[in-house]
Amino acid sequence: MTDPNAASRPVQAVVLAGGQGSRLRPYTDDRPKPMVEIPGTGTPIIGHQLTWLAEEGVTDVVVSCGHLAEVLQDWLESTDLPVSVTTVVESEPLGRGGGLKYAAKHLPHPDRPWYATNGDIWTRFSLREMADFHTERDAVATLALARPRLPWGAVQTDDFGHITDFIEAPPTAHGINAGVYVFSPEFADLLPSLGDHERSTFPRLARERRLAGYPIPQGAYWRAIDTAKDLTEAAKELAALGR
């Protein structure tokens, strides 16, 4: 049976892999952040991402490189990848929005929607369902929203102020930008050539009710790898999940 939503789902993606990764040193002294491997997985973060994108129907990926770009490019060229990969390197810093716009120019299908993901995200959830959510809301851009657990315990009280429970590492009350996106074709034209789209394009789309937020399903794994502690925690969590 033909899936009526298949035609509106992206088959192309941008991976933003140009960050310095200074908080992950010394792991990033000789490799870019997406090339860092979570202990026990046998795969750098970007290797996991490319596999995940392929499983979700993506065939073409543009990787935006920066810090130690040649290390990432060498790995991509020497590895049997599940998708077709093109790499781009900014000749000068363009900012997050400008870098995204520059990378989008190299997508093979400018008239079709596309995914984007930060290069330091380790996650698994259905991008197909997120794309359908995006289409149903007629959005120009959709952000995945995560609810990470707080790094400290919380206390629950009744109306009188008596403590009724202690909650170890509860999830946050609000969703945060999970660094995974679905964009409609026209989104690239709305990006600044230089600067940060999260301070210009996203607020504009929000005012126009054309920016959507997709909550990552409960139970799906998500973690941003920002520090050495994140590496350690992710290794424990993924081992517990048998991944």
CSV table of C-alpha atoms in Angstrom, one decimal:
chain,number,residue,atom,x,y,z
A,1,MET,CA,0.0,0.0,0.0
A,2,THR,CA,1.4,3.4,-1.0
A,3,ASP,CA,2.1,5.8,1.8
A,4,PRO,CA,0.3,9.1,1.0
A,5,ASN,CA,2.8,11.1,3.1
A,6,ALA,CA,6.0,9.7,1.5
A,7,ALA,CA,6.2,12.4,-1.2
A,8,SER,CA,6.3,15.3,1.4
A,9,ARG,CA,9.1,13.8,3.5
A,10,PRO,CA,12.7,15.0,3.1
A,11,VAL,CA,15.3,12.8,1.4
A,12,GLN,CA,18.1,15.3,2.0
A,13,ALA,CA,19.7,16.7,5.1
A,14,VAL,CA,22.4,19.1,6.4
A,15,VAL,CA,24.7,18.1,9.3
A,16,LEU,CA,26.2,21.1,11.1
A,17,ALA,CA,29.7,19.9,12.1
A,18,GLY,CA,31.8,23.0,12.3
A,19,GLY,CA,31.9,23.7,16.0
A,20,GLN,CA,35.2,24.1,18.0
A,21,GLY,CA,34.1,21.6,20.7
A,22,SER,CA,36.3,23.5,23.2
A,23,ARG,CA,34.3,22.0,26.2
A,24,LEU,CA,35.1,18.5,25.0
A,25,ARG,CA,38.9,18.9,25.1
A,26,PRO,CA,41.2,17.0,25.1
A,27,TYR,CA,38.9,14.8,22.9
A,28,THR,CA,38.7,17.5,20.3
A,29,ASP,CA,42.4,18.5,20.3
A,30,ASP,CA,42.9,16.3,17.2
A,31,ARG,CA,39.4,15.8,15.8
A,32,PRO,CA,36.2,17.8,15.3
A,33,LYS,CA,33.4,17.3,17.8
A,34,PRO,CA,31.3,15.0,15.5
A,35,MET,CA,34.3,12.6,15.2
A,36,VAL,CA,34.3,12.0,19.0
A,37,GLU,CA,33.3,8.4,19.8
A,38,ILE,CA,31.0,7.6,22.7
A,39,PRO,CA,32.9,4.8,24.6
A,40,GLY,CA,31.5,1.4,23.9
A,41,THR,CA,29.7,2.3,20.6
A,42,GLY,CA,32.6,1.9,18.2
A,43,THR,CA,31.2,4.7,16.1
A,44,PRO,CA,31.8,8.5,16.0
A,45,ILE,CA,28.8,10.7,16.6
A,46,ILE,CA,28.5,11.6,12.9
A,47,GLY,CA,28.6,7.9,11.9
A,48,HIS,CA,25.6,7.3,14.1
A,49,GLN,CA,23.8,10.3,12.6
A,50,LEU,CA,24.4,9.2,9.0
A,51,THR,CA,23.1,5.7,9.7
A,52,TRP,CA,20.0,7.2,11.4
A,53,LEU,CA,19.3,9.6,8.6
A,54,ALA,CA,19.6,6.7,6.0
A,55,GLU,CA,17.2,4.6,8.0
A,56,GLU,CA,14.7,7.5,7.9
A,57,GLY,CA,14.8,7.7,4.1
A,58,VAL,CA,17.5,10.3,3.5
A,59,THR,CA,19.7,9.6,0.5
A,60,ASP,CA,21.9,12.8,0.3
A,61,VAL,CA,23.6,14.7,3.1
A,62,VAL,CA,25.6,17.9,3.1
A,63,VAL,CA,28.1,18.1,6.0
A,64,SER,CA,29.1,21.6,7.0
A,65,CYS,CA,32.7,21.4,8.3
A,66,GLY,CA,34.9,23.8,10.2
A,67,HIS,CA,37.3,22.9,13.1
A,68,LEU,CA,39.8,20.3,11.8
A,69,ALA,CA,37.7,19.9,8.7
A,70,GLU,CA,40.3,17.7,6.9
A,71,VAL,CA,40.0,15.0,9.7
A,72,LEU,CA,36.3,14.7,9.2
A,73,GLN,CA,36.6,14.8,5.4
A,74,ASP,CA,39.2,12.1,5.4
A,75,TRP,CA,37.0,9.8,7.6
A,76,LEU,CA,34.0,10.4,5.3
A,77,GLU,CA,36.0,9.6,2.2
A,78,SER,CA,37.5,6.4,3.7
A,79,THR,CA,34.3,5.0,5.2
A,80,ASP,CA,31.5,3.0,3.6
A,81,LEU,CA,28.6,5.4,4.1
A,82,PRO,CA,24.9,4.6,3.8
A,83,VAL,CA,24.2,8.0,2.1
A,84,SER,CA,25.8,10.2,-0.5
A,85,VAL,CA,27.8,12.9,1.3
A,86,THR,CA,29.0,16.3,0.2
A,87,THR,CA,31.2,18.4,2.5
A,88,VAL,CA,31.4,22.2,2.5
A,89,VAL,CA,33.8,24.5,4.4
A,90,GLU,CA,33.1,28.2,5.1
A,91,SER,CA,35.9,30.4,3.8
A,92,GLU,CA,35.1,32.8,6.6
A,93,PRO,CA,32.8,32.5,9.6
A,94,LEU,CA,29.2,33.1,8.6
A,95,GLY,CA,27.4,32.5,11.9
A,96,ARG,CA,24.9,29.8,12.5
A,97,GLY,CA,22.3,31.1,10.2
A,98,GLY,CA,24.8,32.0,7.4
A,99,GLY,CA,26.5,28.6,7.7
A,100,LEU,CA,23.2,26.8,7.4
A,101,LYS,CA,22.2,28.9,4.4
A,102,TYR,CA,25.6,28.2,2.7
A,103,ALA,CA,25.3,24.5,3.3
A,104,ALA,CA,21.7,24.4,2.0
A,105,LYS,CA,22.8,25.8,-1.3
A,106,HIS,CA,24.6,22.5,-1.9
A,107,LEU,CA,21.5,20.3,-1.3
A,108,PRO,CA,20.6,18.4,-4.5
A,109,HIS,CA,16.9,19.2,-4.4
A,110,PRO,CA,16.4,22.9,-3.7
A,111,ASP,CA,12.6,22.6,-4.3
A,112,ARG,CA,12.2,19.8,-1.7
A,113,PRO,CA,12.1,19.9,2.2
A,114,TRP,CA,15.1,19.0,4.2
A,115,TYR,CA,16.3,17.9,7.6
A,116,ALA,CA,19.1,19.5,9.6
A,117,THR,CA,20.9,18.3,12.7
A,118,ASN,CA,23.6,19.6,14.9
A,119,GLY,CA,26.7,17.5,14.7
A,120,ASP,CA,26.9,16.7,18.4
A,121,ILE,CA,23.5,15.1,18.9
A,122,TRP,CA,23.1,11.4,19.7
A,123,THR,CA,19.4,10.5,19.3
A,124,ARG,CA,16.9,8.0,17.8
A,125,PHE,CA,13.3,8.8,17.0
A,126,SER,CA,11.1,8.8,13.9
A,127,LEU,CA,12.1,11.6,11.5
A,128,ARG,CA,9.3,10.4,9.2
A,129,GLU,CA,6.7,11.2,12.0
A,130,MET,CA,8.4,14.5,12.6
A,131,ALA,CA,8.1,15.4,8.9
A,132,ASP,CA,4.4,14.4,8.9
A,133,PHE,CA,3.9,16.7,12.0
A,134,HIS,CA,5.6,19.5,10.1
A,135,THR,CA,3.4,19.0,7.0
A,136,GLU,CA,0.2,18.8,9.0
A,137,ARG,CA,0.9,22.2,10.6
A,138,ASP,CA,1.9,23.8,7.3
A,139,ALA,CA,5.0,25.0,9.0
A,140,VAL,CA,8.1,26.5,7.4
A,141,ALA,CA,10.4,25.2,10.1
A,142,THR,CA,9.9,22.6,12.8
A,143,LEU,CA,12.2,22.1,15.8
A,144,ALA,CA,12.4,18.8,17.7
A,145,LEU,CA,11.9,19.4,21.4
A,146,ALA,CA,13.6,17.4,24.1
A,147,ARG,CA,12.8,17.2,27.8
A,148,PRO,CA,16.2,16.3,29.4
A,149,ARG,CA,16.4,15.3,33.0
A,150,LEU,CA,17.6,17.8,35.5
A,151,PRO,CA,21.1,17.0,36.9
A,152,TRP,CA,19.8,17.4,40.5
A,153,GLY,CA,16.9,16.1,42.5
A,154,ALA,CA,13.6,18.0,43.1
A,155,VAL,CA,11.3,18.2,46.0
A,156,GLN,CA,7.5,18.0,45.8
A,157,THR,CA,5.3,19.8,48.3
A,158,ASP,CA,1.6,20.0,49.1
A,159,ASP,CA,-0.3,23.3,49.2
A,160,PHE,CA,0.5,23.8,52.9
A,161,GLY,CA,4.3,23.4,52.3
A,162,HIS,CA,4.8,19.9,53.6
A,163,ILE,CA,7.3,17.9,51.6
A,164,THR,CA,5.5,14.9,50.1
A,165,ASP,CA,8.2,13.4,47.8
A,166,PHE,CA,11.7,13.5,46.6
A,167,ILE,CA,12.2,13.1,42.8
A,168,GLU,CA,15.6,12.1,41.6
A,169,ALA,CA,16.6,13.9,38.3
A,170,PRO,CA,13.1,14.8,37.1
A,171,PRO,CA,12.5,15.9,33.5
A,172,THR,CA,12.4,19.6,32.9
A,173,ALA,CA,9.0,21.3,32.7
A,174,HIS,CA,9.7,22.9,29.3
A,175,GLY,CA,10.9,21.4,26.0
A,176,ILE,CA,14.3,22.6,24.8
A,177,ASN,CA,15.6,22.9,21.2
A,178,ALA,CA,16.9,19.4,20.5
A,179,GLY,CA,19.1,20.4,17.5
A,180,VAL,CA,17.1,18.5,15.0
A,181,TYR,CA,14.9,20.3,12.4
A,182,VAL,CA,12.6,19.9,9.4
A,183,PHE,CA,12.6,22.8,6.9
A,184,SER,CA,10.4,23.6,4.0
A,185,PRO,CA,12.1,24.6,0.7
A,186,GLU,CA,11.5,28.3,1.2
A,187,PHE,CA,13.2,28.3,4.6
A,188,ALA,CA,16.7,28.7,3.0
A,189,ASP,CA,15.7,32.0,1.5
A,190,LEU,CA,14.7,33.3,4.9
A,191,LEU,CA,18.1,32.7,6.5
A,192,PRO,CA,20.6,35.5,7.0
A,193,SER,CA,23.7,35.4,4.8
A,194,LEU,CA,25.6,36.3,8.0
A,195,GLY,CA,24.5,35.9,11.6
A,196,ASP,CA,22.3,33.8,13.8
A,197,HIS,CA,18.9,32.6,12.5
A,198,GLU,CA,17.7,31.8,16.0
A,199,ARG,CA,17.7,35.6,16.7
A,200,SER,CA,16.2,36.6,13.4
A,201,THR,CA,14.5,33.9,11.2
A,202,PHE,CA,13.0,31.8,14.0
A,203,PRO,CA,11.4,34.7,16.0
A,204,ARG,CA,9.9,36.0,12.8
A,205,LEU,CA,8.4,32.7,11.9
A,206,ALA,CA,7.1,32.3,15.4
A,207,ARG,CA,5.3,35.6,15.2
A,208,GLU,CA,3.7,34.5,11.9
A,209,ARG,CA,2.7,31.1,13.5
A,210,ARG,CA,4.9,29.2,10.9
A,211,LEU,CA,7.3,27.7,13.4
A,212,ALA,CA,6.3,24.4,15.0
A,213,GLY,CA,7.8,22.4,17.9
A,214,TYR,CA,7.7,18.6,17.7
A,215,PRO,CA,8.1,16.8,21.1
A,216,ILE,CA,10.4,13.9,20.9
A,217,PRO,CA,8.3,10.9,21.9
A,218,GLN,CA,8.6,9.7,25.5
A,219,GLY,CA,11.2,6.9,25.8
A,220,ALA,CA,13.2,8.0,22.7
A,221,TYR,CA,16.9,8.5,23.4
A,222,TRP,CA,18.4,12.0,23.1
A,223,ARG,CA,21.5,13.7,24.4
A,224,ALA,CA,23.7,16.6,23.3
A,225,ILE,CA,27.4,15.7,23.6
A,226,ASP,CA,28.9,19.0,25.0
A,227,THR,CA,31.3,17.9,27.7
A,228,ALA,CA,33.4,14.9,28.8
A,229,LYS,CA,30.7,14.2,31.4
A,230,ASP,CA,28.1,13.9,28.6
A,231,LEU,CA,30.4,11.3,27.0
A,232,THR,CA,30.5,9.3,30.2
A,233,GLU,CA,26.8,9.6,30.9
A,234,ALA,CA,25.9,8.7,27.3
A,235,ALA,CA,28.1,5.6,27.4
A,236,LYS,CA,26.2,4.4,30.6
A,237,GLU,CA,22.8,5.2,29.1
A,238,LEU,CA,23.4,3.5,25.8
A,239,ALA,CA,24.9,0.4,27.5
A,240,ALA,CA,21.8,0.2,29.6
A,241,LEU,CA,19.7,0.4,26.5
A,242,GLY,CA,21.8,-2.3,24.8
A,243,ARG,CA,22.9,0.0,21.9
